[in-house]
Short mmCIF file of C-alpha atoms in Angstrom, two decimals:
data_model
loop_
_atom_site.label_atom_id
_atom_site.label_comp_id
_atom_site.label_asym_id
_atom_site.label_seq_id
_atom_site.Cartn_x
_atom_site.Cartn_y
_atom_site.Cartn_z
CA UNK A 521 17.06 11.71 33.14
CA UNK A 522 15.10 9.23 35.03
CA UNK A 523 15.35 6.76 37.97
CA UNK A 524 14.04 3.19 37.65
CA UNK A 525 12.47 1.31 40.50
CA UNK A 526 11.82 -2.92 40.44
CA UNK A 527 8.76 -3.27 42.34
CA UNK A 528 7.83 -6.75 43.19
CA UNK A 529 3.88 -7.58 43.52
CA UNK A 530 1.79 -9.93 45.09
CA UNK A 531 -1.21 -9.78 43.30
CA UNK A 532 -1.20 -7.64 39.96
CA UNK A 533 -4.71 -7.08 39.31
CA UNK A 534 -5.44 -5.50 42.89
CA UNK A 535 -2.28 -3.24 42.51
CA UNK A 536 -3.59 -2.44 38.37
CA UNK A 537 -6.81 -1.00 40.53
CA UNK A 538 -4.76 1.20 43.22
CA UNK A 539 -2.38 2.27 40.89
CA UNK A 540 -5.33 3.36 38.75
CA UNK A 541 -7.59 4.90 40.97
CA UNK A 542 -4.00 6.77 42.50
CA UNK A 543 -3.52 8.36 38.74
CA UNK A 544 -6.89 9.96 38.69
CA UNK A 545 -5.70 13.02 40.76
CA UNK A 546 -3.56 14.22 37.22
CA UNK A 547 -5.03 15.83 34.08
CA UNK A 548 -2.74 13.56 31.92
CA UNK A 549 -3.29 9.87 32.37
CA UNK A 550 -2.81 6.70 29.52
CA UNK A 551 -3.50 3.70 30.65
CA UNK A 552 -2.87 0.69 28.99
CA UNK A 553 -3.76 -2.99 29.40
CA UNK A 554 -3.70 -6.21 27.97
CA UNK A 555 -5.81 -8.24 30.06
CA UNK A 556 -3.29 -11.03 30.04
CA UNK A 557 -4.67 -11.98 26.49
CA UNK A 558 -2.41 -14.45 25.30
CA UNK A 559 -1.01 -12.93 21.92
CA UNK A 560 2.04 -12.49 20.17
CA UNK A 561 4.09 -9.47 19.92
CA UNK A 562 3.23 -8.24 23.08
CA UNK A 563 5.90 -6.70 24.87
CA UNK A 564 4.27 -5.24 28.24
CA UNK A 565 1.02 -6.67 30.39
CA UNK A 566 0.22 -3.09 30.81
CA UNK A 567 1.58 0.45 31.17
CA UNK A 568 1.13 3.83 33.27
CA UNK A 569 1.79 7.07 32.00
CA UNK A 570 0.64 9.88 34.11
CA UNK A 571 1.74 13.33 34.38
CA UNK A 572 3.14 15.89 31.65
CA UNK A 573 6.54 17.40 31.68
CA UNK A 574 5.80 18.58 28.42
CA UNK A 575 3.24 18.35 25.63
CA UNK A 576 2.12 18.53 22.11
CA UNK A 577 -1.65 19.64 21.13
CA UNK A 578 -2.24 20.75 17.70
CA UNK A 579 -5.27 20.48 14.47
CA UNK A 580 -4.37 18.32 11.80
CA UNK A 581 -2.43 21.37 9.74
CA UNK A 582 1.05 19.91 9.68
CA UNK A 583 0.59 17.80 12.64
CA UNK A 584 2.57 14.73 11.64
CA UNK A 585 5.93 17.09 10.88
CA UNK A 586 4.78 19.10 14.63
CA UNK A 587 4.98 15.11 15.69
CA UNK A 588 8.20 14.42 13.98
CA UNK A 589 9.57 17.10 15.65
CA UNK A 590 8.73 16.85 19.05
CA UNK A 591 9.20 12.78 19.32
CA UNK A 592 13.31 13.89 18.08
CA UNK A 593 13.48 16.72 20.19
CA UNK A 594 12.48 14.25 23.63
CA UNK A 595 14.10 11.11 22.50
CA UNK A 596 12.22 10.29 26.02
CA UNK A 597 8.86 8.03 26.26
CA UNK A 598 5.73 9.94 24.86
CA UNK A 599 2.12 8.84 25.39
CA UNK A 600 -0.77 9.80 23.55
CA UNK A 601 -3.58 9.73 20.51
CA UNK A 602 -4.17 10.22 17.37
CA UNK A 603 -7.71 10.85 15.67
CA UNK A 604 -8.80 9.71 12.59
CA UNK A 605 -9.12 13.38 11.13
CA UNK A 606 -5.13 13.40 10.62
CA UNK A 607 -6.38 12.01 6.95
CA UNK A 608 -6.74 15.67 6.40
CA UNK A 609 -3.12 16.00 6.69
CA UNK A 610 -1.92 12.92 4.97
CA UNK A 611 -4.31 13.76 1.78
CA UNK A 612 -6.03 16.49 0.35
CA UNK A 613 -9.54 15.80 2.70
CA UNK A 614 -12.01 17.50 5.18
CA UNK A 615 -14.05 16.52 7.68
CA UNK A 616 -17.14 18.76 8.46
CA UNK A 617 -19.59 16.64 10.18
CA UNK A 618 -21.01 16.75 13.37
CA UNK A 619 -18.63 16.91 16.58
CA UNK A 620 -20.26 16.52 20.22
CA UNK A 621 -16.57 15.51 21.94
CA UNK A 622 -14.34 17.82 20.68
CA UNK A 623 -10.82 16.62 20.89
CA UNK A 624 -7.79 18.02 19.67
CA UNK A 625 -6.66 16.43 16.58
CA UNK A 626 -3.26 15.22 17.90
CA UNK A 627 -2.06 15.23 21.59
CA UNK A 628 1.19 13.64 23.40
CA UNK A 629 2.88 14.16 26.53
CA UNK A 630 6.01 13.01 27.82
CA UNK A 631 5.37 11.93 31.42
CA UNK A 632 7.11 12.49 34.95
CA UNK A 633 6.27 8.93 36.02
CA UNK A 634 6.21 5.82 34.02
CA UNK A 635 4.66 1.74 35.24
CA UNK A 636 5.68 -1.20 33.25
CA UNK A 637 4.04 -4.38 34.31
CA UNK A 638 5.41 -7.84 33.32
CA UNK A 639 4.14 -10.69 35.33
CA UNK A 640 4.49 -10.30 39.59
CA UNK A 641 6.95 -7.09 38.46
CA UNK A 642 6.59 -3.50 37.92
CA UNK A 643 9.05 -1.32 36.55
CA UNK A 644 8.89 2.15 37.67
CA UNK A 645 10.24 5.56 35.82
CA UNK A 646 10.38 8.70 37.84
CA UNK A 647 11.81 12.07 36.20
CA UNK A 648 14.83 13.04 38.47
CA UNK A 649 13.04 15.75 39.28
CA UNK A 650 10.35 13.82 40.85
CA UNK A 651 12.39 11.13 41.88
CA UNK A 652 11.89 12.07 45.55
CA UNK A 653 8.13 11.32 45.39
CA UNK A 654 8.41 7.98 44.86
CA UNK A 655 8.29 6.47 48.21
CA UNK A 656 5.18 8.82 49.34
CA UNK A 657 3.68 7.86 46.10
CA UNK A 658 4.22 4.12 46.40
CA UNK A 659 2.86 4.48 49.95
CA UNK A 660 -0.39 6.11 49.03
CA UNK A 661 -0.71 3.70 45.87
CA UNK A 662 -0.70 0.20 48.50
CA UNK A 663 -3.42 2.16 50.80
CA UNK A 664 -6.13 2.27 48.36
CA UNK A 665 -8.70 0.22 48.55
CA UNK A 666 -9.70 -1.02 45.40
CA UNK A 667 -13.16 -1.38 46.05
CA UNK A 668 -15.76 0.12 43.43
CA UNK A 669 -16.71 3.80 43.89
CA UNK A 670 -20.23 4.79 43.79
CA UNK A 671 -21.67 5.40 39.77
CA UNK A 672 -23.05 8.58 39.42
CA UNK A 673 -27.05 8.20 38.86
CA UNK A 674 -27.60 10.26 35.86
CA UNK A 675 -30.18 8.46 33.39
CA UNK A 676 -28.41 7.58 30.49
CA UNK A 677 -30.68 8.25 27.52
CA UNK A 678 -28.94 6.74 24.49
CA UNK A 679 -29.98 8.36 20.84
CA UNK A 680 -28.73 7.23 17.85
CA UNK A 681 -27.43 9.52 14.58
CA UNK A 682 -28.27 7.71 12.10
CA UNK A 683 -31.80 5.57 12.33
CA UNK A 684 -32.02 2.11 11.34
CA UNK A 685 -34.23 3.90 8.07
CA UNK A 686 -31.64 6.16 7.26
CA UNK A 687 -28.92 3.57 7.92
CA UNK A 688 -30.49 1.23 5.71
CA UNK A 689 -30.53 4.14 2.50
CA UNK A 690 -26.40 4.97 3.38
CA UNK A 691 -25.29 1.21 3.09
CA UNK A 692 -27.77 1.17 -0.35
CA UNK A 693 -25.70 4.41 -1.39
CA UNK A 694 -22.36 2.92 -0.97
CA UNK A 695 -23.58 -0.35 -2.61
CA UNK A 696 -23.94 1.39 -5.79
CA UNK A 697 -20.43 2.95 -5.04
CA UNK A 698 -19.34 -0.40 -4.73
CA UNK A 699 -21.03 -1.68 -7.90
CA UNK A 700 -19.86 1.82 -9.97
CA UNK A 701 -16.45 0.82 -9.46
CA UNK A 702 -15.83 3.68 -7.37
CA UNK A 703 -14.44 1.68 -4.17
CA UNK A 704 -14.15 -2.23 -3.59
CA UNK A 705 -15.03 -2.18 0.27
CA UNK A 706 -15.37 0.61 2.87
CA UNK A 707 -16.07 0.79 6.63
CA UNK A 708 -19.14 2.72 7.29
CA UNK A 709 -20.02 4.09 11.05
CA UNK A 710 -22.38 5.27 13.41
CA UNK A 711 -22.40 7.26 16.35
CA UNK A 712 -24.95 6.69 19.41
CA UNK A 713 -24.34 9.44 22.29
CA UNK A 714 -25.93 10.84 25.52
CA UNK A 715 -26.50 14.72 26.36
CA UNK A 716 -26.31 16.54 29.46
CA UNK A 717 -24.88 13.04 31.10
CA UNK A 718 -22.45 12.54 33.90
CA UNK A 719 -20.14 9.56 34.10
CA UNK A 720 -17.87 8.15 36.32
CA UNK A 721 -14.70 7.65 33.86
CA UNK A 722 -12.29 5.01 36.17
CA UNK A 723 -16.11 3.04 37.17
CA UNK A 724 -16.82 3.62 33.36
CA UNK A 725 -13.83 2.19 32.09
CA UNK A 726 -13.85 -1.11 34.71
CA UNK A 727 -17.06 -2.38 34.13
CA UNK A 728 -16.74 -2.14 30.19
CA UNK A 729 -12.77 -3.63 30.74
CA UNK A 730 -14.78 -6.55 32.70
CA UNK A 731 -17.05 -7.00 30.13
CA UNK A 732 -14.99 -7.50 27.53
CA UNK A 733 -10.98 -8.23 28.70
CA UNK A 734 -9.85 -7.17 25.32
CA UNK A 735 -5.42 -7.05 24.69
CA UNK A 736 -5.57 -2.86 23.70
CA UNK A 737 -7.72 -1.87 26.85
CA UNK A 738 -7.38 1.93 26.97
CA UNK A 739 -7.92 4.50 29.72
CA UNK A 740 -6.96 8.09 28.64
CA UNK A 741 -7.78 11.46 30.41
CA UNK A 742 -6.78 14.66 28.86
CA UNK A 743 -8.26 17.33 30.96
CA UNK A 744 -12.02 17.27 30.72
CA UNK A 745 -11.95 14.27 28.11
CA UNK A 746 -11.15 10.65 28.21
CA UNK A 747 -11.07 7.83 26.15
CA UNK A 748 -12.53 4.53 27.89
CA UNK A 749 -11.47 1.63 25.46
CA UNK A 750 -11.73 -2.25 25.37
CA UNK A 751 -10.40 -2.33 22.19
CA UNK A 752 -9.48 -5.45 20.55
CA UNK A 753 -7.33 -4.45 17.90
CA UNK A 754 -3.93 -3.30 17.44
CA UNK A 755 -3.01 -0.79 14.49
CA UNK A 756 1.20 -0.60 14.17
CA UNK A 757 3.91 -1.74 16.02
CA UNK A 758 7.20 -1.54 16.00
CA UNK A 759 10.19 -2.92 17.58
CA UNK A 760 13.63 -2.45 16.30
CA UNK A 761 13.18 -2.93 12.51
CA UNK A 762 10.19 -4.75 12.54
CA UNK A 763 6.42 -3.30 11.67
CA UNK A 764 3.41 -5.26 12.25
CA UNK A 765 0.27 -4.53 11.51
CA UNK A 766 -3.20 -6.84 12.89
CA UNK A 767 -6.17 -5.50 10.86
CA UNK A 768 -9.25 -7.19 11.96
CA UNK A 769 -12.13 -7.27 9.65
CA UNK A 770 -15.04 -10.54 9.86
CA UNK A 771 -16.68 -10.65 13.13
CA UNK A 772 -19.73 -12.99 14.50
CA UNK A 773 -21.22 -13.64 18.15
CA UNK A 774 -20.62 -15.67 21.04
CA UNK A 775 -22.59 -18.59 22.54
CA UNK A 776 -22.90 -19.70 25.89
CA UNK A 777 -23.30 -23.26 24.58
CA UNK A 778 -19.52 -24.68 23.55
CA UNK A 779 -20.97 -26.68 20.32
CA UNK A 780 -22.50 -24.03 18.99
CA UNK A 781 -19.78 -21.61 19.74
CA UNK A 782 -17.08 -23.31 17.94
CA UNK A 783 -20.13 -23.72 15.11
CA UNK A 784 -20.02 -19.98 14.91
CA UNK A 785 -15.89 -19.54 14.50
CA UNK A 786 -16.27 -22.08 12.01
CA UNK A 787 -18.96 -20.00 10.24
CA UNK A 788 -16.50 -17.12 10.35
CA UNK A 789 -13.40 -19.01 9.65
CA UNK A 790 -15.54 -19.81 5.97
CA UNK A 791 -17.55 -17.07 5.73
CA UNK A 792 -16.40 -15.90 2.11
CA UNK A 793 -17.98 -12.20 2.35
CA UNK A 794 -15.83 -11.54 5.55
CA UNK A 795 -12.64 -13.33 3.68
CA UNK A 796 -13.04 -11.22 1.24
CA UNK A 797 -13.49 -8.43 3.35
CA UNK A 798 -10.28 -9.26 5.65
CA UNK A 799 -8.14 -9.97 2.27
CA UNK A 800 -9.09 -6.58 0.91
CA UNK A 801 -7.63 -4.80 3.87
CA UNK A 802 -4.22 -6.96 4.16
CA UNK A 803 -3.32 -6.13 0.03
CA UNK A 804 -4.19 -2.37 1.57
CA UNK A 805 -2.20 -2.96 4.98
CA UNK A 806 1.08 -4.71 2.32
CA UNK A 807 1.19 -1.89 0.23
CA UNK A 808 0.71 0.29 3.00
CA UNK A 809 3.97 -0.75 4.80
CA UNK A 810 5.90 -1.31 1.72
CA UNK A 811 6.51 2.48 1.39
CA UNK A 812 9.19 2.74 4.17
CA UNK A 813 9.92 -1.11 4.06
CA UNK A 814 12.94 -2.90 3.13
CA UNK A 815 12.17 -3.93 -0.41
CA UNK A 816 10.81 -7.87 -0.37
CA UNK A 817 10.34 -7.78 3.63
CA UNK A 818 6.81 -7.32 3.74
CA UNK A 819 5.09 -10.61 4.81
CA UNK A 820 1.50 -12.07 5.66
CA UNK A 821 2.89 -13.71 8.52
CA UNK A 822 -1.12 -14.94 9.64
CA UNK A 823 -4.32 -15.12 7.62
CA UNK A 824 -7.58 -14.59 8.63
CA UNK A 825 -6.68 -16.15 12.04
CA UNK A 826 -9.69 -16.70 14.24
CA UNK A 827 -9.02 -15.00 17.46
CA UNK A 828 -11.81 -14.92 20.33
CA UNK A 829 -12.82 -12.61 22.95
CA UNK A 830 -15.62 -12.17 25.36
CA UNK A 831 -18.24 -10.55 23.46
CA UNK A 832 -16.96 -11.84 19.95
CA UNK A 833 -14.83 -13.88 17.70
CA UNK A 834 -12.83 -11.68 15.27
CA UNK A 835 -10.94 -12.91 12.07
CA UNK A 836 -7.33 -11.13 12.32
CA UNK A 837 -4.29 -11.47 9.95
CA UNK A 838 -1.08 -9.90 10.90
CA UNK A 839 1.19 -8.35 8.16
CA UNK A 840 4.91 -7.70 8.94
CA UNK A 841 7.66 -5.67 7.58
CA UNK A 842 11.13 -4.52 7.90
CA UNK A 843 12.40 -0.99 7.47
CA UNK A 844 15.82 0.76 7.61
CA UNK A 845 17.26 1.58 10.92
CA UNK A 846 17.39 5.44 10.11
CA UNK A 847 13.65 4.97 9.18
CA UNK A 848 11.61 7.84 11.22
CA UNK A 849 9.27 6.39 12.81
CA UNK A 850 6.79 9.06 12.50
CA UNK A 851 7.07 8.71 8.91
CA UNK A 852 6.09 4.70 9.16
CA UNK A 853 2.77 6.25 10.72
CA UNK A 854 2.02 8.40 8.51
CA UNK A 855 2.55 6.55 5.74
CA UNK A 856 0.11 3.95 6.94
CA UNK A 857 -2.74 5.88 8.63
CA UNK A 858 -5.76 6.10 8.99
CA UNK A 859 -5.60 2.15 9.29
CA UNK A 860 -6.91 0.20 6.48
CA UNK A 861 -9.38 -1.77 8.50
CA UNK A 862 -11.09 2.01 9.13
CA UNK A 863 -10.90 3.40 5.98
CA UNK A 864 -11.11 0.88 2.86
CA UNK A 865 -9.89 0.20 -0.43
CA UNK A 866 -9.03 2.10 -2.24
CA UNK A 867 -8.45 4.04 0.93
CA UNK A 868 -8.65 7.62 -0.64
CA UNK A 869 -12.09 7.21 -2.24
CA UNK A 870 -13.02 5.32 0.29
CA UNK A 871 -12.42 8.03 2.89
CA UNK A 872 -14.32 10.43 0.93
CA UNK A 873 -17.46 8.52 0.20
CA UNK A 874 -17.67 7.97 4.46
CA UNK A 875 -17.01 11.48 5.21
CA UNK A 876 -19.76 11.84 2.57
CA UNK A 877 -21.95 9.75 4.11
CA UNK A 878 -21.37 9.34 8.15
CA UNK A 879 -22.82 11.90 10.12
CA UNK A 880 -20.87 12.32 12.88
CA UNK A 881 -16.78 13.64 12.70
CA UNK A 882 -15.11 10.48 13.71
CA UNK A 883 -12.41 12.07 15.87
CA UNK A 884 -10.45 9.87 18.25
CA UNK A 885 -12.94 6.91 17.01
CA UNK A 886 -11.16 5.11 14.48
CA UNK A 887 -7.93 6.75 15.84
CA UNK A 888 -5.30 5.36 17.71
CA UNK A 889 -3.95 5.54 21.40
CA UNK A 890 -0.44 4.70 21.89
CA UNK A 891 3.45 5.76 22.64
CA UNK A 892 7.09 6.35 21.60
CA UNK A 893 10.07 5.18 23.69
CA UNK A 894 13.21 6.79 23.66
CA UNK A 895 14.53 4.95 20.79
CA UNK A 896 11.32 5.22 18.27
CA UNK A 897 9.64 2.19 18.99
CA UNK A 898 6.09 2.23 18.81
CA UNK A 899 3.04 0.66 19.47
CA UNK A 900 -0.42 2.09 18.87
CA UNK A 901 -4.55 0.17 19.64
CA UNK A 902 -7.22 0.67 16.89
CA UNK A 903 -9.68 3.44 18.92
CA UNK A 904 -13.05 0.51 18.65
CA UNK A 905 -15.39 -0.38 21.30
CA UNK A 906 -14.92 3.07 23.00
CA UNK A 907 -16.81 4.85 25.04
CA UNK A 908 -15.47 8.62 24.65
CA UNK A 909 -17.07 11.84 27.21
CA UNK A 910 -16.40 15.55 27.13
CA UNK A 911 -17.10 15.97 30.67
CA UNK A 912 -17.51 19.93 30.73
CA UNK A 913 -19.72 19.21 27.65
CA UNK A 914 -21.38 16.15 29.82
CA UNK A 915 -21.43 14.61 26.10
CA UNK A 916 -20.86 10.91 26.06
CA UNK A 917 -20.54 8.72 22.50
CA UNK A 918 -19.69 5.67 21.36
CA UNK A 919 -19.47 4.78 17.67
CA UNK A 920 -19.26 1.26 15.68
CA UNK A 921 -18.67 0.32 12.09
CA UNK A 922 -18.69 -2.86 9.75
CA UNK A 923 -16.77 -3.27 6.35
CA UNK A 924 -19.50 -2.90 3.54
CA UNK A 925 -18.03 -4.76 0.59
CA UNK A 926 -21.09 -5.78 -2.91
CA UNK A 927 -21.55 -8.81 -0.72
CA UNK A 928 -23.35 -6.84 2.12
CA UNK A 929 -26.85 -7.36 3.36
CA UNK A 930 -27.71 -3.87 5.18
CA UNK A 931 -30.01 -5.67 7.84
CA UNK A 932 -27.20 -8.54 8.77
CA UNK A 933 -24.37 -4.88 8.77
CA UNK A 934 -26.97 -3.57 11.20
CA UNK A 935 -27.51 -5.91 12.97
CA UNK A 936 -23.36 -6.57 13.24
CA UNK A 937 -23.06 -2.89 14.73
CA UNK A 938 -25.80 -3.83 17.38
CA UNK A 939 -23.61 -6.95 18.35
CA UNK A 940 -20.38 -4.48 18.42
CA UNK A 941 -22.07 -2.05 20.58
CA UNK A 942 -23.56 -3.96 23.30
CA UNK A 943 -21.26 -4.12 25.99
CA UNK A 944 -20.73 -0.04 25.42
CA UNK A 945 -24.93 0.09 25.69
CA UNK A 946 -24.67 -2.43 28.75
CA UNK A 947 -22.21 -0.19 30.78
CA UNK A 948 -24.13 3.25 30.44
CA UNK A 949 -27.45 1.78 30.97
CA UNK A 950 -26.45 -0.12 33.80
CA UNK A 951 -25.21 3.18 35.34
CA UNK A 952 -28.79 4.28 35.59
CA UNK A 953 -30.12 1.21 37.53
#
């Protein structure tokens, strides 16, 4: 079904930049990266998926069995997303508020020509039927230059949904929630977006990637709409019969000054509010996988583990399970999603008092970008730190979110989401300059 190239390289990153700027000519590009961010479980250093042979695009209405379904019928590498709004078709839910981006609720493609990077190598995938492109292909890829293209000028002219006012009388409404009994913790969002903007996705998606090197870099195009991601979080995994799961919840700013710096992870690391916060969601993440695990295999293999990035340190605890070898994988999805660390606890109510509340449908935010191989494996990024654009809409947004648990102070939550959406701010205004 497909032929596989080695491809030796001399310098990875400067290839990463042809290849990239090579994929742009398809409608159907994922691109994944993990910035060399030294973690576990990661199988790949990054990953090129570009052009559909076939495809999957539906609404939430019986997408995860539409899923099931066409992930059997390819047994073949599939790439794609999922948004947030799938709730609607795990539980009886809605979600009626505002959408300026407009994506489908699920799409997947399986794709003519596959890159797997690992180290100086690339591993190359070509359909058969495409097979004899790959030596005009690989040709074109080494003649890029990877210098920077131009931005395009537009004036970026950032507005937010929710004002700091109004934000401040939403995190007061789920306090009482929270103090009713109604829900324990839950992650409330915001949306800031641009109108009748133009972007340059690839120049987009560098300079935030730069910013912030995060492990679950994203770079998806679907048509008119991409997904520009320097996510730090992953949501599921799996690899033979193993699931793991790396919920982040607790996060605090950098310093330029070392002292203070390590000051500030040990603020985190004792920080009870965001313990508490990061505990909540890994009982919700346990019992989560523990309906398709093995019985006794689920594990809290790290606990709010300090991990640090560019822009911020992040408490992260990774849960792990094992499930039956004739265990759809689909199904472990499902069962699991939306990701505790986006909804809260308990996650039903939870999701009902933020649809209440958030203005904006959340859509791919809070989703998850990822793929299928051939034999069900999976692994899938938490859709944070994203900039998202409907280009024939010239609509651009990026959303951020903090856990609200009865510990939360609505100015220091505010002032969190600031912190989480600078280096998204810092890329579009810097477009205009």
């Amino acid at each position: 079904m497909r032929t596989t190239y080695i491809h030796k390289v001399e310098d990875s990153e400067a290839f990463k930049h042809q290849l990239l700027m090579w994929s742009q000519q398809f409608d159907d590009v994922v691109w994944l990266d993990s910035n060399n961010y030294q973690q576990n479980h990661s199988k790949y250093d990054a990953v090129l998926a570009v052009d559909a042979f076939t495809s999957i695009q539906t609404d939430f209405h019986n997408a995860f069995e539409q899923l099931k379904d066409y992930q059997s019928i390819t047994k073949d590498w599939i790439f794609g997303y999922l948004t947030y709004d799938l709730k609607n078709d795990v539980e009886p839910l809605r979600s009626h508020n505002h959408d300026g981006l407009e994506f489908s609720d699920l799409y997947f493609f399986q794709p003519k020509k596959l890159f797997f990077f690992k180290g100086n190598q690339v591993e190359i995938h070509y359909f058969k039927m495409v097979d004899d492109e790959f030596e005009t292909d690989l040709k074109a890829i080494k003649l890029i230059h990877p210098s920077t293209h131009q931005l395009i000028n537009d004036s970026v002219k950032i507005k937010l949904r929710i004002h700091k006012e109004d934000y401040f009388e939403k995190i007061n409404n789920m306090l009482a929630h929270i103090h009713r009994g109604d829900i324990y913790e839950a992650n409330f969002c915001q949306e800031f977006y641009a109108e009748n903007t133009q972007i340059n996705p690839l120049e987009t998606y560098n300079k935030l990637n730069g910013i912030s090197n995060p492990p679950f870099a994203t770079f998806l195009k679907c048509n008119d709409k991409y997904v520009l991601s320097a996510s730090p979080e992953r949501y599921l995994k799996k690899e033979g019969n193993t699931v793991i799961s790396q919920p982040i919840k607790g996060t605090t700013k950098r310093s330029l000054d070392m002292a203070e710096d390590e000051q500030l992870k040990t603020e985190l690391l004792k920080n009870e509010k965001e313990r508490s916060e990061n505990i909540m969601i890994v009982d919700l993440v346990r019992n989560d996988l523990s309906k398709t695990a093995i019985k006794g295999s689920v594990e809290v293999e790290e606990l709010c583990k300090i991990y640090t990035f560019d822009q911020v340190h992040h408490m992260i605890s990774t849960v792990k399970s094992k499930v039956e070898s004739n265990t759809n994988p689909v199904d472990i999805i499902k069962s699991t999603f939306p990701m505790g660390s986006m909804t809260g606890a308990p996650k039903i109510s939870a999701m009902k008092i933020i649809e209440a509340l958030e203005e904006t449908k959340r859509g791919i935010y809070s989703g998850a970008v990822g793929y299928f191989s051939p034999s069900g494996d999976f692994d899938f990024n938490v859709v944070i730190r994203s900039i998202l654009y409907n280009e024939t809409k010239k609509y651009v947004s990026y959303s951020v979110g903090g856990a609200i648990t009865a510990k939360s102070d609505p100015l220091k939550e505010y002032e969190e989401c600031l912190v989480k959406a600078k280096a998204m701010r810092q890329v579009l205004e810097d477009q205009s300059k």
